[in-house]
Short mmCIF file of C-alpha atoms in Angstrom, two decimals:
data_model
loop_
_atom_site.label_atom_id
_atom_site.label_comp_id
_atom_site.label_asym_id
_atom_site.label_seq_id
_atom_site.Cartn_x
_atom_site.Cartn_y
_atom_site.Cartn_z
CA MET Y 29 4.41 27.17 30.46
CA LYS Y 30 3.13 23.60 30.84
CA THR Y 31 1.28 23.83 27.50
CA SER Y 32 4.45 25.06 25.76
CA ILE Y 33 6.50 22.21 27.27
CA ASN Y 34 3.89 19.66 26.15
CA LYS Y 35 3.99 21.07 22.63
CA ILE Y 36 7.79 20.86 22.57
CA LEU Y 37 7.69 17.26 23.80
CA LEU Y 38 5.06 16.33 21.22
CA ASN Y 39 7.03 17.93 18.39
CA THR Y 40 10.19 16.20 19.61
CA LEU Y 41 8.46 12.80 19.65
CA LEU Y 42 7.06 13.38 16.17
CA LEU Y 43 10.50 14.35 14.91
CA ILE Y 44 12.02 11.26 16.51
CA GLY Y 45 9.33 9.11 14.87
CA ILE Y 46 9.95 10.63 11.43
CA ASN Y 47 13.71 10.30 11.79
CA SER Y 48 13.36 6.70 13.01
CA SER Y 49 11.29 5.83 9.93
CA MET Y 50 13.91 7.43 7.69
CA LEU Y 51 16.79 5.63 9.44
CA LEU Y 52 15.00 2.30 9.19
CA ALA Y 53 14.32 2.86 5.51
CA LYS Y 54 17.97 3.71 4.88
CA GLU Y 55 19.06 0.51 6.61
CA GLN Y 56 16.90 -1.62 4.28
CA PHE Y 57 16.99 0.37 1.03
CA ASP Y 58 19.63 2.16 -0.97
CA THR Y 59 19.56 5.90 -0.16
CA LYS Y 60 19.62 6.77 -3.86
CA ILE Y 61 16.48 4.68 -4.44
CA ILE Y 62 14.66 6.45 -1.60
CA GLU Y 63 15.62 9.90 -2.89
CA LYS Y 64 14.70 9.01 -6.47
CA ALA Y 65 11.30 7.67 -5.36
CA LYS Y 66 10.63 10.79 -3.31
CA LYS Y 67 11.18 12.98 -6.37
CA SER Y 68 8.52 11.06 -8.30
CA VAL Y 69 5.77 11.36 -5.71
CA VAL Y 70 3.13 14.12 -5.77
CA THR Y 71 0.53 15.24 -3.25
CA ILE Y 72 -2.90 15.63 -4.84
CA HIS Y 73 -5.55 18.10 -3.67
CA GLY Y 74 -8.94 17.70 -5.33
CA GLN Y 75 -11.98 19.96 -5.26
CA ALA Y 76 -15.37 19.12 -6.78
CA SER Y 77 -17.87 21.52 -8.29
CA LEU Y 78 -20.34 18.75 -9.28
CA LYS Y 79 -20.43 15.10 -8.37
CA ALA Y 80 -22.86 12.32 -9.12
CA TYR Y 81 -22.58 10.50 -5.83
CA GLU Y 82 -22.55 13.34 -3.31
CA PRO Y 83 -19.59 12.51 -1.06
CA TYR Y 84 -19.64 14.37 2.25
CA SER Y 85 -16.68 16.57 1.41
CA ASN Y 86 -16.12 18.78 -1.62
CA SER Y 87 -12.35 18.69 -1.14
CA TRP Y 88 -9.86 15.94 -0.36
CA SER Y 89 -6.20 14.99 -0.67
CA GLY Y 90 -4.11 11.94 -1.50
CA THR Y 91 -0.99 10.78 -3.26
CA GLY Y 92 0.15 9.93 -6.78
CA PHE Y 93 3.42 9.39 -8.61
CA ILE Y 94 4.93 10.12 -12.01
CA ILE Y 95 5.06 7.15 -14.39
CA ASN Y 96 5.95 9.06 -17.56
CA LYS Y 97 7.71 12.39 -17.17
CA SER Y 98 7.81 13.26 -20.88
CA LYS Y 99 4.02 12.91 -21.22
CA GLY Y 100 3.10 14.14 -17.74
CA TYR Y 101 1.31 10.95 -16.68
CA ILE Y 102 0.48 10.50 -12.98
CA LEU Y 103 -0.81 7.26 -11.45
CA THR Y 104 -3.12 7.43 -8.44
CA ASN Y 105 -6.29 5.82 -7.05
CA ALA Y 106 -9.71 6.07 -8.66
CA HIS Y 107 -11.11 7.18 -5.30
CA ILE Y 108 -8.57 10.03 -5.25
CA ALA Y 109 -9.41 11.05 -8.82
CA GLY Y 110 -13.07 10.90 -7.84
CA GLY Y 111 -14.56 9.13 -10.85
CA ALA Y 112 -17.92 10.73 -11.61
CA ILE Y 113 -16.79 14.17 -10.52
CA ILE Y 114 -16.41 17.49 -12.30
CA GLY Y 115 -13.66 19.31 -10.48
CA THR Y 116 -10.08 20.49 -10.29
CA TYR Y 117 -6.87 18.79 -9.20
CA HIS Y 118 -3.80 20.57 -7.82
CA LEU Y 119 -0.56 18.61 -7.61
CA PHE Y 120 2.42 19.48 -5.40
CA PHE Y 121 5.91 18.16 -6.10
CA HIS Y 122 8.82 17.34 -3.79
CA ASN Y 123 10.24 20.87 -4.08
CA GLY Y 124 6.91 22.57 -3.25
CA SER Y 125 6.07 23.61 -6.82
CA ARG Y 126 2.50 23.21 -8.00
CA ALA Y 127 0.71 22.23 -11.22
CA ASP Y 128 -2.91 21.68 -12.22
CA ALA Y 129 -3.88 18.28 -13.61
CA LYS Y 130 -6.75 16.77 -15.55
CA LEU Y 131 -8.22 13.30 -15.24
CA LEU Y 132 -7.24 10.99 -18.11
CA TYR Y 133 -8.91 7.74 -17.06
CA TYR Y 134 -10.25 5.89 -14.05
CA ASP Y 135 -11.10 2.21 -13.95
CA PRO Y 136 -14.80 1.33 -13.54
CA TRP Y 137 -14.09 -1.35 -10.91
CA LEU Y 138 -10.46 -1.23 -9.84
CA ASP Y 139 -8.96 1.50 -7.67
CA TYR Y 140 -6.55 3.13 -10.09
CA ALA Y 141 -6.67 6.25 -12.24
CA PHE Y 142 -4.38 8.30 -14.47
CA MET Y 143 -3.98 12.07 -14.44
CA GLN Y 144 -2.00 14.29 -16.79
CA ILE Y 145 -0.14 17.53 -16.26
CA ASP Y 146 1.78 19.77 -18.64
CA PRO Y 147 5.27 18.14 -18.76
CA ALA Y 148 6.82 21.61 -18.84
CA LEU Y 149 5.55 22.17 -15.28
CA ILE Y 150 7.31 19.11 -13.85
CA PRO Y 151 10.49 20.04 -11.92
CA ALA Y 152 13.67 19.28 -13.85
CA ASP Y 153 14.98 16.94 -11.15
CA ALA Y 154 11.69 15.03 -10.79
CA THR Y 155 11.87 11.31 -11.55
CA GLU Y 156 9.46 8.63 -12.68
CA ILE Y 157 8.74 5.20 -11.22
CA LYS Y 158 8.38 2.10 -13.34
CA ILE Y 159 5.92 -0.69 -12.54
CA THR Y 160 7.75 -3.92 -11.79
CA THR Y 161 7.61 -6.73 -14.36
CA LYS Y 162 7.82 -9.27 -11.53
CA ASN Y 163 4.96 -10.17 -9.23
CA PRO Y 164 5.28 -9.72 -5.45
CA ILE Y 165 6.61 -12.48 -3.21
CA MET Y 166 6.00 -13.18 0.46
CA ASP Y 167 8.11 -11.34 3.06
CA GLN Y 168 9.51 -9.00 0.42
CA PRO Y 169 10.67 -5.70 2.01
CA VAL Y 170 8.88 -2.62 0.68
CA PHE Y 171 8.41 1.05 1.50
CA ILE Y 172 5.90 3.75 0.60
CA ILE Y 173 6.26 7.51 0.24
CA GLY Y 174 3.09 9.56 0.40
CA ASN Y 175 0.79 11.98 2.14
CA ASN Y 176 0.42 9.60 5.08
CA GLU Y 177 -1.69 11.11 7.92
CA GLY Y 178 -1.57 14.40 6.00
CA LYS Y 179 2.24 14.58 6.21
CA SER Y 180 3.49 14.94 2.64
CA PHE Y 181 6.33 12.70 1.48
CA SER Y 182 6.47 10.64 4.69
CA ILE Y 183 8.22 7.26 4.44
CA HIS Y 184 7.06 3.97 5.95
CA THR Y 185 8.69 0.55 5.62
CA GLY Y 186 7.28 -2.95 5.90
CA THR Y 187 6.97 -6.32 4.21
CA ILE Y 188 4.50 -8.17 2.02
CA THR Y 189 2.42 -10.50 4.16
CA GLY Y 190 -0.32 -11.61 1.74
CA LEU Y 191 -0.36 -12.23 -2.01
CA TYR Y 192 -3.96 -13.17 -2.75
CA GLU Y 193 -6.26 -10.78 -0.92
CA ILE Y 194 -9.58 -9.76 -2.48
CA GLN Y 195 -10.40 -6.34 -1.08
CA GLY Y 196 -11.69 -2.92 -2.06
CA ALA Y 197 -14.99 -1.22 -2.83
CA MET Y 198 -15.21 -3.65 -5.76
CA PRO Y 199 -13.38 -7.01 -5.74
CA GLN Y 200 -9.77 -6.63 -6.81
CA HIS Y 201 -6.63 -8.73 -6.45
CA SER Y 202 -4.71 -7.05 -3.66
CA ILE Y 203 -1.43 -7.34 -1.78
CA ARG Y 204 -1.40 -7.15 2.01
CA LEU Y 205 1.39 -5.06 3.55
CA SER Y 206 2.64 -4.84 7.12
CA LEU Y 207 3.18 -1.09 7.40
CA ASN Y 208 1.46 2.16 8.36
CA THR Y 209 -0.79 3.46 5.56
CA LYS Y 210 -3.14 5.58 7.61
CA GLY Y 211 -5.17 8.33 5.90
CA GLY Y 212 -3.70 10.23 2.95
CA SER Y 213 -1.32 7.54 1.69
CA SER Y 214 -3.86 6.32 -0.85
CA GLY Y 215 -2.22 6.49 -4.26
CA SER Y 216 1.30 5.95 -2.90
CA PRO Y 217 3.66 3.65 -4.79
CA VAL Y 218 4.62 0.51 -2.88
CA ILE Y 219 8.31 0.27 -3.79
CA ASN Y 220 10.66 -2.71 -3.82
CA GLN Y 221 14.43 -2.77 -3.27
CA GLN Y 222 15.02 -2.08 -6.96
CA GLY Y 223 13.05 1.17 -6.79
CA GLU Y 224 10.09 -0.17 -8.78
CA ALA Y 225 6.42 0.06 -7.86
CA ILE Y 226 5.25 -3.39 -6.87
CA ALA Y 227 1.72 -2.28 -5.94
CA LEU Y 228 -0.49 0.81 -5.69
CA ASN Y 229 -1.59 1.50 -2.14
CA TYR Y 230 -5.33 2.17 -1.79
CA GLY Y 231 -6.25 1.46 1.83
CA GLY Y 232 -5.15 0.31 5.24
CA SER Y 233 -4.59 1.47 8.81
CA ASP Y 234 -1.73 2.27 11.18
CA THR Y 235 -0.65 -1.41 11.15
CA PHE Y 236 -1.34 -2.72 7.65
CA GLY Y 237 -1.84 -1.61 4.06
CA ILE Y 238 -3.60 -2.92 0.97
CA GLY Y 239 -2.11 -2.45 -2.48
CA LEU Y 240 -3.47 -3.14 -5.96
CA HIS Y 241 -1.71 -6.00 -7.78
CA PRO Y 242 0.83 -4.77 -10.39
CA ALA Y 243 -0.64 -6.98 -13.15
CA TYR Y 244 -3.57 -4.54 -13.39
CA LEU Y 245 -1.24 -1.54 -13.64
CA ARG Y 246 0.99 -3.08 -16.31
CA TYR Y 247 -2.06 -3.89 -18.40
CA ALA Y 248 -3.60 -0.42 -18.15
CA ILE Y 249 -0.36 1.48 -18.77
CA GLY Y 250 0.06 -0.41 -22.06
CA PHE Y 251 -3.13 1.31 -23.28
CA ILE Y 252 -2.57 4.73 -21.70
CA GLU Y 253 0.90 5.05 -23.23
CA LYS Y 254 -0.72 4.60 -26.66
CA GLY Y 255 -3.43 7.17 -25.93
CA LYS Y 256 -6.15 4.50 -25.70
CA ILE Y 257 -8.82 3.58 -23.16
CA PRO Y 258 -8.04 0.15 -21.58
CA THR Y 259 -10.33 -2.68 -22.70
CA ARG Y 260 -12.37 -3.69 -19.66
CA LYS Y 261 -14.85 -6.55 -19.67
CA HIS Y 262 -16.70 -8.37 -16.93
CA MET Y 263 -19.53 -10.76 -16.21
CA GLY Y 264 -20.75 -8.88 -13.12
CA VAL Y 265 -19.68 -11.26 -10.37
CA PHE Y 266 -18.42 -10.33 -6.90
CA THR Y 267 -15.91 -12.57 -5.19
CA GLU Y 268 -13.89 -13.22 -2.06
CA THR Y 269 -11.33 -15.78 -0.90
CA TYR Y 270 -12.65 -18.91 0.77
CA SER Y 271 -10.92 -21.80 2.55
CA LEU Y 272 -11.09 -25.08 0.64
CA ASN Y 273 -10.55 -26.86 3.96
CA GLU Y 274 -13.94 -25.47 4.99
CA ALA Y 275 -15.36 -26.50 1.60
CA VAL Y 276 -14.25 -30.09 2.21
CA LYS Y 277 -15.84 -30.02 5.64
CA TYR Y 278 -19.14 -28.31 4.79
CA ARG Y 279 -19.70 -28.45 1.01
CA LYS Y 280 -18.58 -31.91 -0.09
CA PHE Y 281 -15.58 -30.48 -1.95
CA PRO Y 282 -13.30 -33.33 -3.15
CA ALA Y 283 -10.39 -33.80 -0.73
CA ASN Y 284 -8.10 -35.02 -3.52
CA GLU Y 285 -8.62 -31.73 -5.40
CA LEU Y 286 -7.61 -29.81 -2.29
CA GLN Y 287 -4.35 -31.77 -2.02
CA ALA Y 288 -3.47 -31.10 -5.66
CA TYR Y 289 -4.42 -27.44 -5.25
CA ASN Y 290 -2.12 -27.00 -2.24
CA LYS Y 291 0.81 -28.41 -4.20
CA LYS Y 292 0.21 -26.06 -7.14
CA PHE Y 293 -0.53 -22.93 -5.05
CA PRO Y 294 1.27 -23.43 -1.70
CA GLU Y 295 1.21 -19.71 -0.81
CA ALA Y 296 -2.58 -19.61 -1.24
CA LEU Y 297 -2.85 -21.40 2.13
CA GLY Y 298 -5.76 -23.43 0.79
CA ASN Y 299 -7.82 -20.39 -0.23
CA ALA Y 300 -9.66 -20.16 -3.57
CA ILE Y 301 -11.96 -17.65 -5.25
CA GLN Y 302 -15.62 -17.85 -4.24
CA VAL Y 303 -18.70 -16.08 -5.59
CA THR Y 304 -20.41 -13.87 -3.01
CA ARG Y 305 -23.13 -12.27 -5.15
CA THR Y 306 -23.87 -11.04 -8.66
CA LEU Y 307 -24.68 -7.65 -10.14
CA VAL Y 308 -28.37 -7.13 -10.86
CA GLY Y 309 -29.04 -7.54 -14.58
CA SER Y 310 -25.48 -8.65 -15.40
CA PRO Y 311 -24.61 -11.81 -17.40
CA SER Y 312 -23.86 -13.70 -14.17
CA ASP Y 313 -27.19 -12.72 -12.56
CA GLY Y 314 -29.17 -15.95 -12.09
CA LYS Y 315 -26.33 -18.08 -13.52
CA LEU Y 316 -23.83 -18.00 -10.67
CA MET Y 317 -24.74 -18.53 -7.04
CA SER Y 318 -23.27 -17.39 -3.75
CA GLY Y 319 -20.81 -20.09 -2.64
CA ASP Y 320 -19.79 -21.20 -6.15
CA ILE Y 321 -16.02 -21.84 -6.17
CA ILE Y 322 -14.41 -20.58 -9.37
CA TRP Y 323 -12.03 -23.37 -10.39
CA THR Y 324 -11.16 -22.89 -14.05
CA VAL Y 325 -11.47 -20.07 -16.58
CA ASN Y 326 -11.48 -21.14 -20.24
CA LYS Y 327 -10.24 -24.58 -19.08
CA GLN Y 328 -7.34 -23.00 -17.16
CA LEU Y 329 -6.94 -23.61 -13.41
CA ILE Y 330 -7.15 -20.14 -11.93
CA GLY Y 331 -6.21 -20.70 -8.29
CA PRO Y 332 -6.40 -17.63 -6.00
CA ARG Y 333 -5.30 -15.19 -8.75
CA LEU Y 334 -8.24 -12.84 -9.29
CA SER Y 335 -6.09 -10.54 -11.45
CA GLU Y 336 -5.60 -13.40 -13.91
CA LEU Y 337 -9.36 -13.97 -14.12
CA ASP Y 338 -9.88 -10.23 -14.76
CA LEU Y 339 -7.22 -10.14 -17.48
CA ILE Y 340 -8.60 -13.25 -19.20
CA MET Y 341 -11.96 -11.51 -19.44
CA ASN Y 342 -10.33 -8.33 -20.78
CA ASN Y 343 -8.45 -10.25 -23.46
CA SER Y 344 -11.29 -12.54 -24.52
CA ASN Y 345 -11.82 -12.41 -28.30
CA SER Y 346 -15.22 -14.08 -28.20
CA ASN Y 347 -16.84 -11.81 -25.57
CA THR Y 348 -17.67 -14.92 -23.57
CA VAL Y 349 -15.91 -16.80 -20.82
CA VAL Y 350 -16.23 -20.44 -19.76
CA LEU Y 351 -16.16 -20.87 -15.99
CA GLY Y 352 -15.54 -24.19 -14.32
CA ILE Y 353 -17.13 -24.05 -10.87
CA TYR Y 354 -17.67 -26.32 -7.88
CA ARG Y 355 -21.22 -26.08 -6.56
CA SER Y 356 -22.14 -28.33 -3.61
CA GLY Y 357 -19.11 -30.47 -4.40
CA GLU Y 358 -20.04 -31.03 -8.04
CA PHE Y 359 -17.98 -29.64 -10.92
CA GLN Y 360 -19.78 -27.96 -13.82
CA GLU Y 361 -18.99 -25.54 -16.63
CA ILE Y 362 -20.99 -22.42 -17.44
CA THR Y 363 -20.54 -20.16 -20.47
CA LEU Y 364 -21.20 -16.51 -19.67
CA PRO Y 365 -21.32 -13.44 -21.93
CA LEU Y 366 -19.13 -10.46 -21.08
CA TYR Y 367 -20.13 -6.81 -21.12
CA ASN Y 368 -18.07 -3.64 -21.52
CA LEU Y 369 -17.50 -2.02 -18.12
CA GLU Y 370 -17.02 1.35 -19.81
CA ASP Y 371 -20.71 1.24 -20.85
CA HIS Y 372 -21.67 1.53 -17.17
CA LYS Y 373 -19.45 4.49 -16.29
CA VAL Y 374 -20.93 7.91 -15.57
CA LYS Y 375 -20.02 9.81 -18.74
CA LYS Y 376 -23.04 12.09 -19.00
CA MET Y 377 -24.94 14.17 -16.44
CA VAL Y 378 -27.77 16.70 -16.61
CA SER Y 379 -28.30 19.41 -14.01
CA PHE Y 380 -31.91 20.51 -13.58
CA GLY Y 381 -33.75 22.16 -10.72
CA GLY Y 382 -30.93 21.81 -8.19
CA THR Y 383 -30.39 18.12 -8.93
CA LEU Y 384 -27.90 16.18 -11.03
CA PHE Y 385 -29.34 13.40 -13.20
CA PHE Y 386 -27.08 10.50 -14.22
CA LYS Y 387 -27.11 6.77 -14.91
CA VAL Y 388 -26.05 4.43 -12.11
CA ASP Y 389 -22.65 2.74 -12.41
CA ASP Y 390 -21.73 -0.77 -11.25
CA SER Y 391 -20.26 0.30 -7.92
CA PHE Y 392 -23.41 2.15 -6.83
CA SER Y 393 -25.58 -0.68 -8.20
CA GLU Y 394 -23.68 -3.19 -6.06
CA LYS Y 395 -24.21 -1.13 -2.92
CA THR Y 396 -27.89 -0.31 -3.41
CA GLY Y 397 -29.47 -2.94 -5.69
CA LEU Y 398 -30.43 -0.20 -8.15
CA PRO Y 399 -29.78 -1.76 -11.60
CA ALA Y 400 -26.80 -0.36 -13.48
CA ASN Y 401 -27.62 2.28 -16.13
CA THR Y 402 -30.80 3.28 -14.30
CA LEU Y 403 -31.58 7.00 -14.60
CA THR Y 404 -31.52 8.57 -11.15
CA PHE Y 405 -30.28 11.79 -9.52
CA SER Y 406 -28.60 13.30 -6.51
CA LEU Y 407 -29.56 16.45 -4.59
CA ILE Y 408 -26.84 19.01 -5.23
CA GLN Y 409 -28.47 21.99 -3.50
CA GLY Y 410 -30.01 22.30 -0.04
CA SER Y 411 -33.25 23.65 -1.48
CA ASN Y 412 -34.33 22.52 -4.92
CA THR Y 413 -37.20 21.54 -7.19
CA PHE Y 414 -37.29 17.95 -5.92
CA ASP Y 415 -37.29 18.63 -2.17
CA ASN Y 416 -40.53 16.68 -1.71
CA ILE Y 417 -38.68 13.45 -2.45
CA PHE Y 418 -37.59 12.85 1.12
CA GLN Y 419 -36.56 9.17 1.12
CA TYR Y 420 -32.79 9.04 0.95
CA LEU Y 421 -29.88 6.99 2.23
CA LEU Y 422 -26.91 8.32 4.21
CA THR Y 423 -23.95 6.41 2.79
CA ASP Y 424 -20.26 6.88 2.10
CA TYR Y 425 -21.58 8.88 -0.85
CA GLY Y 426 -23.49 11.26 1.43
CA LYS Y 427 -27.24 11.93 1.19
CA GLN Y 428 -28.28 9.88 -1.84
CA VAL Y 429 -31.69 9.07 -3.24
CA ILE Y 430 -32.04 5.48 -4.43
CA LEU Y 431 -34.67 5.69 -7.12
CA LYS Y 432 -35.47 5.07 -10.76
CA VAL Y 433 -37.04 8.00 -12.59
CA LEU Y 434 -40.17 7.03 -14.59
CA ALA Y 435 -42.02 10.17 -15.74
CA PHE Y 436 -42.75 13.88 -15.44
CA ASP Y 437 -46.55 14.05 -15.45
CA THR Y 438 -47.39 11.47 -18.15
CA THR Y 439 -44.19 12.05 -20.17
CA PRO Y 440 -41.85 9.04 -19.87
CA ILE Y 441 -38.40 10.00 -18.55
CA ILE Y 442 -36.20 6.92 -18.58
CA ASN Y 443 -33.22 8.11 -20.66
CA PHE Y 444 -31.21 11.27 -21.21
CA GLU Y 445 -32.85 12.10 -24.54
CA GLN Y 446 -36.35 12.13 -23.02
CA LEU Y 447 -35.12 14.14 -20.05
CA ILE Y 448 -33.36 16.79 -22.15
CA GLU Y 449 -36.32 17.14 -24.47
CA ALA Y 450 -38.79 17.49 -21.57
CA ILE Y 451 -36.92 20.02 -19.42
CA PRO Y 452 -37.88 23.23 -21.32
CA THR Y 453 -41.57 22.29 -21.25
CA PHE Y 454 -41.65 21.64 -17.52
CA ILE Y 455 -39.63 24.75 -16.67
CA GLN Y 456 -42.27 26.77 -18.50
CA GLN Y 457 -45.08 24.74 -16.95
CA LYS Y 458 -43.48 25.14 -13.47
CA TYR Y 459 -45.89 22.78 -11.64
CA PHE Y 460 -45.77 19.06 -12.41
CA THR Y 461 -45.42 15.62 -10.86
CA ILE Y 462 -42.55 13.15 -10.88
CA SER Y 463 -43.17 9.41 -10.89
CA TYR Y 464 -40.46 7.03 -9.75
CA ILE Y 465 -39.66 3.69 -8.15
CA ASN Y 466 -38.07 4.00 -4.72
CA TYR Y 467 -35.58 1.21 -4.00
CA LEU Y 468 -35.41 2.07 -0.31
CA PRO Y 469 -37.80 0.54 2.23
CA TYR Y 470 -40.64 2.91 3.06
CA ARG Y 471 -40.20 5.17 6.06
CA PRO Y 472 -42.86 7.69 7.19
CA ARG Y 473 -41.55 11.26 7.44
CA PHE Y 474 -41.95 11.29 11.23
CA GLY Y 475 -41.60 7.58 11.88
CA GLY Y 476 -38.67 5.63 13.26
CA TRP Y 477 -39.31 2.30 11.51
CA TRP Y 478 -38.55 1.19 7.97
CA TYR Y 479 -41.20 -0.86 6.15
CA ASN Y 480 -40.14 -3.15 3.32
CA ILE Y 481 -43.22 -3.35 1.11
CA GLY Y 482 -41.55 -4.41 -2.14
CA ALA Y 483 -41.33 -2.13 -5.17
CA ASN Y 484 -42.40 1.33 -4.04
CA TYR Y 485 -44.05 3.37 -6.82
CA TYR Y 486 -44.41 7.06 -6.00
CA MET Y 487 -45.91 10.16 -7.57
CA VAL Y 488 -44.81 13.44 -5.95
CA ASP Y 489 -45.84 17.04 -6.72
CA VAL Y 490 -42.95 19.36 -7.54
CA ASN Y 491 -42.61 23.08 -8.08
CA TYR Y 492 -39.79 24.24 -10.36
CA ASP Y 493 -37.45 26.50 -8.37
CA ILE Y 494 -36.59 29.48 -10.60
CA ASN Y 495 -33.60 30.30 -8.37
CA THR Y 496 -31.70 27.17 -9.33
CA PRO Y 497 -28.94 27.43 -11.98
CA GLU Y 498 -29.87 27.09 -15.64
CA PRO Y 499 -30.10 23.46 -16.78
CA LYS Y 500 -26.96 22.06 -18.41
CA ILE Y 501 -25.71 18.92 -20.10
CA PHE Y 502 -22.28 17.63 -18.99
CA THR Y 503 -20.51 15.13 -21.25
CA PHE Y 504 -17.10 13.52 -20.82
CA ASP Y 505 -15.11 14.04 -24.01
CA GLU Y 506 -12.94 10.93 -24.41
CA LYS Y 507 -10.74 12.57 -27.04
CA GLU Y 508 -9.97 15.65 -24.96
CA MET Y 509 -10.26 13.64 -21.74
CA GLU Y 510 -12.28 16.29 -19.94
CA TRP Y 511 -15.84 17.22 -19.01
CA LYS Y 512 -17.58 19.67 -21.32
CA SER Y 513 -20.90 21.42 -20.78
CA ARG Y 514 -23.59 23.16 -22.76
CA PRO Y 515 -26.87 24.77 -21.68
CA ILE Y 516 -30.28 23.27 -22.36
CA LEU Y 517 -32.12 25.97 -24.25
CA THR Y 518 -35.43 26.83 -22.63
CA LYS Y 519 -38.55 27.94 -24.48
#
């Protein structure tokens, strides 16, 4: 009896909490706006069959919302779409109906992605949400609707408390929110009093949320609506916000510049954009240093607006950018080339011997130090041909080897063409060696210590496992916007 009473009390408290959130929302926002927003939101369930970066779970859920009903476009987070994943997506609407979706596009650095469903499968009374043309302002009331804490279509209200955050797995201009965005609300629209999305939620806790700045979304939608891939360029620099008051105190930053900066950007609270590190092998590698304060971009004072820096790079006609930086209190200008971020996305994978070979993207490069576009692989089966390679890292991606493939026996294997050509020979041969560079510190199989001994070159004996699936090539078709596969013909 006591257990039953406790359950009743718990359910009652939950119901009171949900009703309180709804009542609070209705006090601050027009009921019609809330209902319209609810009919645009979808719950996304994803399931992976293959994935480059081995996350712990093969299934997950999140939120998205309709931005174009006639074309079936859904906006969500890149980490909900999964990026370098071959899988399926099931979407659930406000009335409980379901539709399958395909991935249209995900950004290489920023946490947004677009999915598409058959417009005929969208409920007739479903709505779409427009991205605001106005940028957020401090203390602006907002609400989200999403799969918060696994409860589909839950509503939470709050206000905007920060305009110039730099957060995320990769640096991105973000908006700080004072509301509950705990687990599952990723991909929810952050909605203003006009019923427009003023940010895309991608992280947070039970007391705050982080949303992607709408400037990024407006830019990308302009391409997606035309059936094009957004132009994305970068110099490979990672940034954060830094107090110029501290720079005056510790780094000889000119005090008069700080005063002028505060007048121009009062809501920045004296914070500017600072370099934290650079991507290995990128144009900024060796040119920019940790602690450099980014002051101007193409002669334009940039302030704390990282989104503006990103968009200037995207729109550059010369494929270069001129940065004005403060380094140890001295101003200097540096011209840096830009590279295409799409060139570093995982768009091709090869399965062979229970492993999945692919080229490292920028996000994984930033976390591991493995240069972008390096040929590596992940272990996709518990027992496979490459079991003898035992050095791996347990990360947010799961059990991941951090290595650069060099050769099978004496045959160089540093690109997909060499790999695909070599596979039939080594399947027939069955016994061979793999040479590689291990980017992890050395750790003996039964030891507890890690030993950093510089570049670790290895040669390991391997035995092709005939019980693994037939080798295949997976390629992302940018016209059809889907992964396609074909077998590698063996001899």
